[in-house]
Amino acid sequence: MNTAAWKSWAVGAAVVAALLGATACGPDAAEGSATAAPSDRASATSSARPGGSASATPDATASPKPSATSDGSDGTGGSGGNGTGTGAGAACTTERLAVSAVKEPADSKEARHLLITVQNTGDTTCELYRYPLVRLGADARTTVPVIKDSDPDPGKPVTLAPGDEAHAALLVSGGARDEYEAKSISLTLQGGKPGSRLGEPVDVPMPVSTLYADDGQLVTYWTTASGAALDFIMSK
């Protein structure tokens, strides 16, 4: 091959090589990069934003813990304190009660059956517990035993609004032995706790000058129904 022919062949080969290189770096290569980049970005975004931030935000805000308030509540309607919340009224005391006693029936010759009445003279509601602790006579050895079946509402106190009355029926003598003269009636109120007492004994006005008591004496629980209390002793 002479010099002129060789040069012509070399120029042709260079042109062909340039065309092939342009084809390889042209549309096919551009399409490859254009299709790869969006795919990469889409997968990164879908896995980080919806999966990461969307699930983290509800966990932090959906179920906050209730905080205690100044009144002891926990913000949910429950109680965070240790208050009793019983709603019970104050106990009746002898200072706020007017005490009286009458014979039953009023025209009876003997004073065997008495009705003790207390009235709430205060300006607020109060509660009477169980039954009065009564002693007949200054030398009484013990308080009058109670008729257990006479409790109108077992376990609950008698509530007295201002002006309301409660009653306890008292059997002075039940036909038993050891009769003695009693010239006084003392009454002590019970407290809310079983066995407790409220204040000092008070004298109940005597319906007669002298009572003839014996070992058969009995008293009922407090009740607002005087007839119901008397029913327990009138037949004795």
Short mmCIF file of C-alpha atoms in Angstrom, two decimals:
data_model
loop_
_atom_site.label_atom_id
_atom_site.label_comp_id
_atom_site.label_asym_id
_atom_site.label_seq_id
_atom_site.Cartn_x
_atom_site.Cartn_y
_atom_site.Cartn_z
CA MET A 1 0.00 0.00 0.00
CA ASN A 2 1.39 3.38 -1.05
CA THR A 3 1.45 6.41 1.15
CA ALA A 4 -1.63 8.08 -0.31
CA ALA A 5 -3.80 5.00 0.01
CA TRP A 6 -2.70 4.42 3.60
CA LYS A 7 -3.62 7.94 4.62
CA SER A 8 -7.05 7.61 3.01
CA TRP A 9 -7.70 4.37 4.89
CA ALA A 10 -6.57 5.88 8.20
CA VAL A 11 -8.83 8.91 7.79
CA GLY A 12 -11.79 6.62 7.04
CA ALA A 13 -11.12 4.45 10.04
CA ALA A 14 -10.91 7.53 12.28
CA VAL A 15 -14.26 8.79 10.98
CA VAL A 16 -15.90 5.40 11.62
CA ALA A 17 -14.43 5.28 15.14
CA ALA A 18 -15.69 8.80 15.88
CA LEU A 19 -19.19 7.89 14.72
CA LEU A 20 -19.24 4.75 16.85
CA GLY A 21 -18.07 6.72 19.91
CA ALA A 22 -20.73 9.36 19.40
CA THR A 23 -23.41 6.68 19.12
CA ALA A 24 -22.29 5.00 22.35
CA CYS A 25 -22.30 8.28 24.35
CA GLY A 26 -25.50 9.64 22.73
CA PRO A 27 -29.22 8.91 23.24
CA ASP A 28 -28.82 5.39 24.68
CA ALA A 29 -26.47 6.57 27.41
CA ALA A 30 -28.66 9.59 28.22
CA GLU A 31 -31.76 7.41 28.47
CA GLY A 32 -29.94 5.09 30.88
CA SER A 33 -29.07 7.92 33.24
CA ALA A 34 -32.52 9.49 32.94
CA THR A 35 -34.32 6.29 33.94
CA ALA A 36 -31.97 5.35 36.77
CA ALA A 37 -31.97 8.64 38.70
CA PRO A 38 -35.73 8.97 39.27
CA SER A 39 -35.95 5.35 40.39
CA ASP A 40 -33.21 5.87 42.96
CA ARG A 41 -34.77 9.05 44.34
CA ALA A 42 -38.25 7.55 44.52
CA SER A 43 -37.15 4.54 46.53
CA ALA A 44 -35.16 6.69 48.96
CA THR A 45 -38.06 9.05 49.56
CA SER A 46 -40.71 6.37 50.04
CA SER A 47 -38.66 4.49 52.59
CA ALA A 48 -37.53 7.48 54.62
CA ARG A 49 -40.41 9.93 54.65
CA PRO A 50 -43.59 7.80 54.92
CA GLY A 51 -41.89 4.97 56.79
CA GLY A 52 -39.77 7.09 59.14
CA SER A 53 -41.39 10.41 59.95
CA ALA A 54 -45.05 9.35 59.50
CA SER A 55 -44.79 6.51 61.98
CA ALA A 56 -42.73 8.47 64.52
CA THR A 57 -45.07 11.45 64.81
CA PRO A 58 -48.22 9.58 66.02
CA ASP A 59 -46.21 7.67 68.65
CA ALA A 60 -45.07 10.93 70.19
CA THR A 61 -48.45 12.67 70.29
CA ALA A 62 -51.32 10.11 70.12
CA SER A 63 -51.25 8.87 73.73
CA PRO A 64 -49.79 11.48 76.10
CA LYS A 65 -49.81 10.56 79.79
CA PRO A 66 -52.39 12.45 81.90
CA SER A 67 -50.90 14.85 84.37
CA ALA A 68 -52.21 15.37 87.89
CA THR A 69 -54.05 18.62 88.58
CA SER A 70 -54.14 20.73 91.70
CA ASP A 71 -57.39 19.13 92.91
CA GLY A 72 -55.92 15.63 92.88
CA SER A 73 -57.66 14.48 89.69
CA ASP A 74 -55.74 12.90 86.83
CA GLY A 75 -57.49 14.75 84.01
CA THR A 76 -59.56 11.72 82.98
CA GLY A 77 -62.33 11.98 85.51
CA GLY A 78 -60.63 9.64 87.97
CA SER A 79 -59.02 10.54 91.23
CA GLY A 80 -55.31 10.84 91.69
CA GLY A 81 -55.54 11.63 95.37
CA ASN A 82 -56.41 9.63 98.43
CA GLY A 83 -59.49 11.51 99.65
CA THR A 84 -62.32 9.61 101.16
CA GLY A 85 -65.08 11.11 99.02
CA THR A 86 -67.74 9.58 101.25
CA GLY A 87 -70.00 12.57 101.27
CA ALA A 88 -71.16 11.76 104.81
CA GLY A 89 -72.71 14.53 106.91
CA ALA A 90 -71.36 15.69 110.26
CA ALA A 91 -72.28 13.67 113.32
CA CYS A 92 -75.10 15.03 115.46
CA THR A 93 -73.91 16.26 118.85
CA THR A 94 -75.92 17.01 122.00
CA GLU A 95 -75.11 20.71 121.58
CA ARG A 96 -77.22 20.86 118.42
CA LEU A 97 -80.05 18.59 119.59
CA ALA A 98 -83.11 19.28 121.71
CA VAL A 99 -83.89 16.19 123.84
CA SER A 100 -87.25 15.23 125.36
CA ALA A 101 -89.13 12.17 126.67
CA VAL A 102 -92.85 11.41 127.03
CA LYS A 103 -94.97 8.54 128.32
CA GLU A 104 -96.68 6.29 125.81
CA PRO A 105 -99.58 6.40 125.82
CA ALA A 106 -99.70 9.87 127.34
CA ASP A 107 -102.61 9.03 129.69
CA SER A 108 -101.12 5.80 131.04
CA LYS A 109 -100.84 5.51 134.84
CA GLU A 110 -97.49 3.75 134.64
CA ALA A 111 -94.43 5.14 132.97
CA ARG A 112 -93.19 1.84 131.56
CA HIS A 113 -93.02 2.91 127.91
CA LEU A 114 -91.21 6.11 126.99
CA LEU A 115 -90.51 7.79 123.68
CA ILE A 116 -87.21 9.69 123.57
CA THR A 117 -87.11 12.37 120.87
CA VAL A 118 -84.22 14.48 119.58
CA GLN A 119 -84.59 17.42 117.20
CA ASN A 120 -81.86 18.96 115.07
CA THR A 121 -81.81 22.61 116.17
CA GLY A 122 -78.75 23.45 114.10
CA ASP A 123 -78.66 24.97 110.62
CA THR A 124 -76.93 22.05 108.86
CA THR A 125 -77.74 18.37 108.34
CA CYS A 126 -76.27 15.86 110.79
CA GLU A 127 -76.27 12.10 111.38
CA LEU A 128 -77.26 9.91 114.32
CA TYR A 129 -75.47 6.57 114.76
CA ARG A 130 -77.05 3.32 115.93
CA TYR A 131 -78.97 3.88 119.22
CA PRO A 132 -78.75 6.09 122.32
CA LEU A 133 -76.70 4.89 125.26
CA VAL A 134 -79.22 5.31 128.06
CA ARG A 135 -78.81 4.92 131.82
CA LEU A 136 -81.84 4.90 134.14
CA GLY A 137 -80.92 6.36 137.50
CA ALA A 138 -77.64 7.70 138.83
CA ASP A 139 -76.65 4.28 140.17
CA ALA A 140 -77.31 2.30 136.98
CA ARG A 141 -74.64 -0.33 136.53
CA THR A 142 -74.82 -0.44 132.73
CA THR A 143 -76.54 1.14 129.75
CA VAL A 144 -79.93 -0.11 128.60
CA PRO A 145 -79.63 -3.11 126.21
CA VAL A 146 -80.74 -2.54 122.62
CA ILE A 147 -83.38 -4.44 120.67
CA LYS A 148 -81.24 -5.58 117.76
CA ASP A 149 -84.13 -6.18 115.39
CA SER A 150 -85.24 -2.56 115.70
CA ASP A 151 -82.55 -1.16 113.35
CA PRO A 152 -84.60 0.40 110.49
CA ASP A 153 -81.71 0.44 108.01
CA PRO A 154 -78.84 -1.75 109.25
CA GLY A 155 -75.41 -0.19 108.92
CA LYS A 156 -76.67 3.28 107.98
CA PRO A 157 -77.05 6.37 110.20
CA VAL A 158 -80.23 8.39 110.55
CA THR A 159 -79.87 11.70 108.70
CA LEU A 160 -81.52 14.76 110.23
CA ALA A 161 -82.00 17.98 108.29
CA PRO A 162 -82.46 21.16 110.34
CA GLY A 163 -85.73 20.86 112.26
CA ASP A 164 -86.07 17.09 111.72
CA GLU A 165 -86.67 14.66 114.58
CA ALA A 166 -85.54 11.13 115.43
CA HIS A 167 -86.95 8.78 118.06
CA ALA A 168 -85.93 5.87 120.24
CA ALA A 169 -88.45 3.90 122.30
CA LEU A 170 -87.49 2.96 125.84
CA LEU A 171 -88.94 0.11 127.88
CA VAL A 172 -88.39 1.06 131.54
CA SER A 173 -89.47 -2.22 133.09
CA GLY A 174 -90.10 -5.53 131.40
CA GLY A 175 -91.45 -7.48 134.38
CA ALA A 176 -88.03 -8.80 135.41
CA ARG A 177 -86.58 -8.87 138.92
CA ASP A 178 -84.52 -6.32 140.83
CA GLU A 179 -86.82 -3.36 140.46
CA TYR A 180 -85.36 -0.04 141.58
CA GLU A 181 -86.30 3.63 141.59
CA ALA A 182 -84.76 5.88 138.96
CA LYS A 183 -85.01 9.64 139.29
CA SER A 184 -82.95 10.50 136.22
CA ILE A 185 -82.36 9.51 132.60
CA SER A 186 -78.98 10.13 131.00
CA LEU A 187 -78.27 9.84 127.29
CA THR A 188 -74.99 9.57 125.38
CA LEU A 189 -74.69 9.63 121.59
CA GLN A 190 -72.61 7.13 119.67
CA GLY A 191 -69.95 8.09 117.16
CA GLY A 192 -69.49 6.83 113.62
CA LYS A 193 -67.01 4.15 114.68
CA PRO A 194 -68.61 1.22 116.52
CA GLY A 195 -67.99 1.50 120.25
CA SER A 196 -67.19 5.21 120.13
CA ARG A 197 -69.07 7.94 122.01
CA LEU A 198 -69.71 11.61 121.23
CA GLY A 199 -69.36 14.03 124.11
CA GLU A 200 -70.57 13.73 127.67
CA PRO A 201 -73.91 12.28 128.84
CA VAL A 202 -76.83 14.70 128.98
CA ASP A 203 -79.89 14.58 131.24
CA VAL A 204 -83.19 13.78 129.55
CA PRO A 205 -86.12 15.69 131.09
CA MET A 206 -88.12 13.28 133.25
CA PRO A 207 -91.75 12.73 132.18
CA VAL A 208 -92.57 11.76 135.80
CA SER A 209 -90.76 12.33 139.06
CA THR A 210 -89.79 8.67 139.58
CA LEU A 211 -89.39 5.71 137.23
CA TYR A 212 -89.60 2.11 138.46
CA ALA A 213 -87.05 0.26 136.38
CA ASP A 214 -85.92 -3.35 136.41
CA ASP A 215 -83.55 -5.68 134.61
CA GLY A 216 -85.93 -6.07 131.67
CA GLN A 217 -85.37 -2.53 130.35
CA LEU A 218 -84.73 -2.16 126.58
CA VAL A 219 -84.17 0.59 124.01
CA THR A 220 -84.54 0.73 120.20
CA TYR A 221 -82.34 2.10 117.44
CA TRP A 222 -82.88 5.67 116.27
CA THR A 223 -85.57 6.08 113.65
CA THR A 224 -87.56 8.94 112.12
CA ALA A 225 -90.80 6.92 112.53
CA SER A 226 -91.98 7.12 116.15
CA GLY A 227 -94.71 4.52 115.63
CA ALA A 228 -92.23 1.99 114.29
CA ALA A 229 -90.02 2.43 117.35
CA LEU A 230 -92.93 2.07 119.77
CA ASP A 231 -94.10 -1.12 118.10
CA PHE A 232 -91.04 -2.90 119.49
CA ILE A 233 -91.84 -2.14 123.15
CA MET A 234 -95.62 -1.63 123.50
CA SER A 235 -96.27 -5.37 123.51
CA LYS A 236 -93.74 -5.99 126.28
#
